[in-house]
mmCIF file of C-alpha atoms in Angstrom:
data_model
loop_
_atom_site.group_PDB
_atom_site.id
_atom_site.type_symbol
_atom_site.label_atom_id
_atom_site.label_comp_id
_atom_site.label_asym_id
_atom_site.label_seq_id
_atom_site.Cartn_x
_atom_site.Cartn_y
_atom_site.Cartn_z
ATOM 1 C CA MET S 1 -50.400 -38.763 77.988
ATOM 2 C CA ASP S 2 -53.675 -37.670 76.386
ATOM 3 C CA ASP S 3 -55.371 -40.887 77.497
ATOM 4 C CA VAL S 4 -54.660 -40.142 81.168
ATOM 5 C CA TYR S 5 -56.561 -36.867 80.942
ATOM 6 C CA MET S 6 -59.259 -37.964 78.534
ATOM 7 C CA ASP S 7 -60.063 -41.071 80.594
ATOM 8 C CA GLN S 8 -61.272 -38.684 83.312
ATOM 9 C CA MET S 9 -63.641 -36.761 81.012
ATOM 10 C CA ASP S 10 -67.237 -37.689 80.297
ATOM 11 C CA LEU S 11 -68.352 -37.879 76.659
ATOM 12 C CA LYS S 12 -69.989 -34.459 76.758
ATOM 13 C CA THR S 13 -66.747 -32.847 77.957
ATOM 14 C CA LEU S 14 -64.690 -34.746 75.373
ATOM 15 C CA TYR S 15 -67.013 -33.578 72.630
ATOM 16 C CA ARG S 16 -66.742 -29.950 73.707
ATOM 17 C CA PHE S 17 -62.987 -30.268 74.237
ATOM 18 C CA SER S 18 -62.634 -31.391 70.618
ATOM 19 C CA TRP S 19 -64.217 -28.120 69.426
ATOM 20 C CA THR S 20 -61.406 -25.946 70.804
ATOM 21 C CA CYS S 21 -58.940 -26.421 67.943
ATOM 22 C CA LYS S 22 -58.009 -28.799 65.136
ATOM 23 C CA GLU S 23 -55.088 -30.337 67.042
ATOM 24 C CA LEU S 24 -57.277 -31.239 70.018
ATOM 25 C CA ASN S 25 -60.001 -32.464 67.677
ATOM 26 C CA ASP S 26 -57.485 -34.878 66.121
ATOM 27 C CA ARG S 27 -56.319 -36.007 69.569
ATOM 28 C CA VAL S 28 -59.866 -36.609 70.790
ATOM 29 C CA LEU S 29 -60.730 -38.583 67.646
ATOM 30 C CA GLY S 30 -57.624 -40.723 68.143
ATOM 31 C CA TYR S 31 -58.527 -41.286 71.775
ATOM 32 C CA MET S 32 -62.087 -42.274 70.865
ATOM 33 C CA ARG S 33 -60.810 -44.814 68.331
ATOM 34 C CA ARG S 34 -58.521 -46.371 70.942
ATOM 35 C CA ALA S 35 -60.853 -46.179 73.933
ATOM 36 C CA PHE S 36 -63.964 -47.518 72.238
ATOM 37 C CA CYS S 37 -62.396 -50.150 69.970
ATOM 38 C CA PRO S 38 -64.537 -53.305 70.374
ATOM 39 C CA LYS S 39 -61.432 -55.491 70.475
ATOM 40 C CA ASN S 40 -60.129 -53.568 73.489
ATOM 41 C CA LEU S 41 -63.512 -53.460 75.198
ATOM 42 C CA PHE S 42 -63.959 -57.224 74.906
ATOM 43 C CA ALA S 43 -60.350 -58.073 75.895
ATOM 44 C CA PRO S 44 -61.167 -58.779 79.572
ATOM 45 C CA ILE S 45 -64.023 -61.093 78.582
ATOM 46 C CA PHE S 46 -62.893 -63.025 75.506
ATOM 47 C CA LYS S 47 -59.716 -64.806 74.487
ATOM 48 C CA PRO S 48 -57.845 -63.309 71.503
ATOM 49 C CA ASN S 49 -59.888 -63.654 68.297
ATOM 50 C CA GLU S 50 -63.017 -64.833 70.153
ATOM 51 C CA HIS S 51 -64.329 -61.279 69.996
ATOM 52 C CA LEU S 52 -64.615 -61.648 66.211
ATOM 53 C CA LEU S 53 -66.956 -64.613 66.625
ATOM 54 C CA PHE S 54 -69.004 -62.647 69.131
ATOM 55 C CA ARG S 55 -69.212 -59.688 66.745
ATOM 56 C CA LEU S 56 -70.404 -62.063 64.013
ATOM 57 C CA LEU S 57 -73.056 -63.421 66.389
ATOM 58 C CA GLN S 58 -74.159 -59.845 67.105
ATOM 59 C CA PHE S 59 -74.396 -59.105 63.385
ATOM 60 C CA LYS S 60 -76.366 -62.235 62.533
ATOM 61 C CA THR S 61 -78.799 -62.087 65.453
ATOM 62 C CA GLY S 62 -79.088 -58.362 66.154
ATOM 63 C CA LEU S 63 -77.700 -58.949 69.650
ATOM 64 C CA VAL S 64 -77.065 -55.706 71.527
ATOM 65 C CA ILE S 65 -75.113 -55.239 74.748
ATOM 66 C CA SER S 66 -76.542 -52.597 77.028
#
């Protein structure tokens, strides 16, 4: 349920929301790990396990996505 609400918040709001108490801090950190996991972000673009090869290419060449 947290993801439904946190998906609607910008990063600044999430950051401030995490300051309110330890429980919400833990929830926000968990959300950030799930929401910004490279594997999940690349899922619409790459087949399973192809994202690892792309990450290796990024590491070796300094490639940055902006």
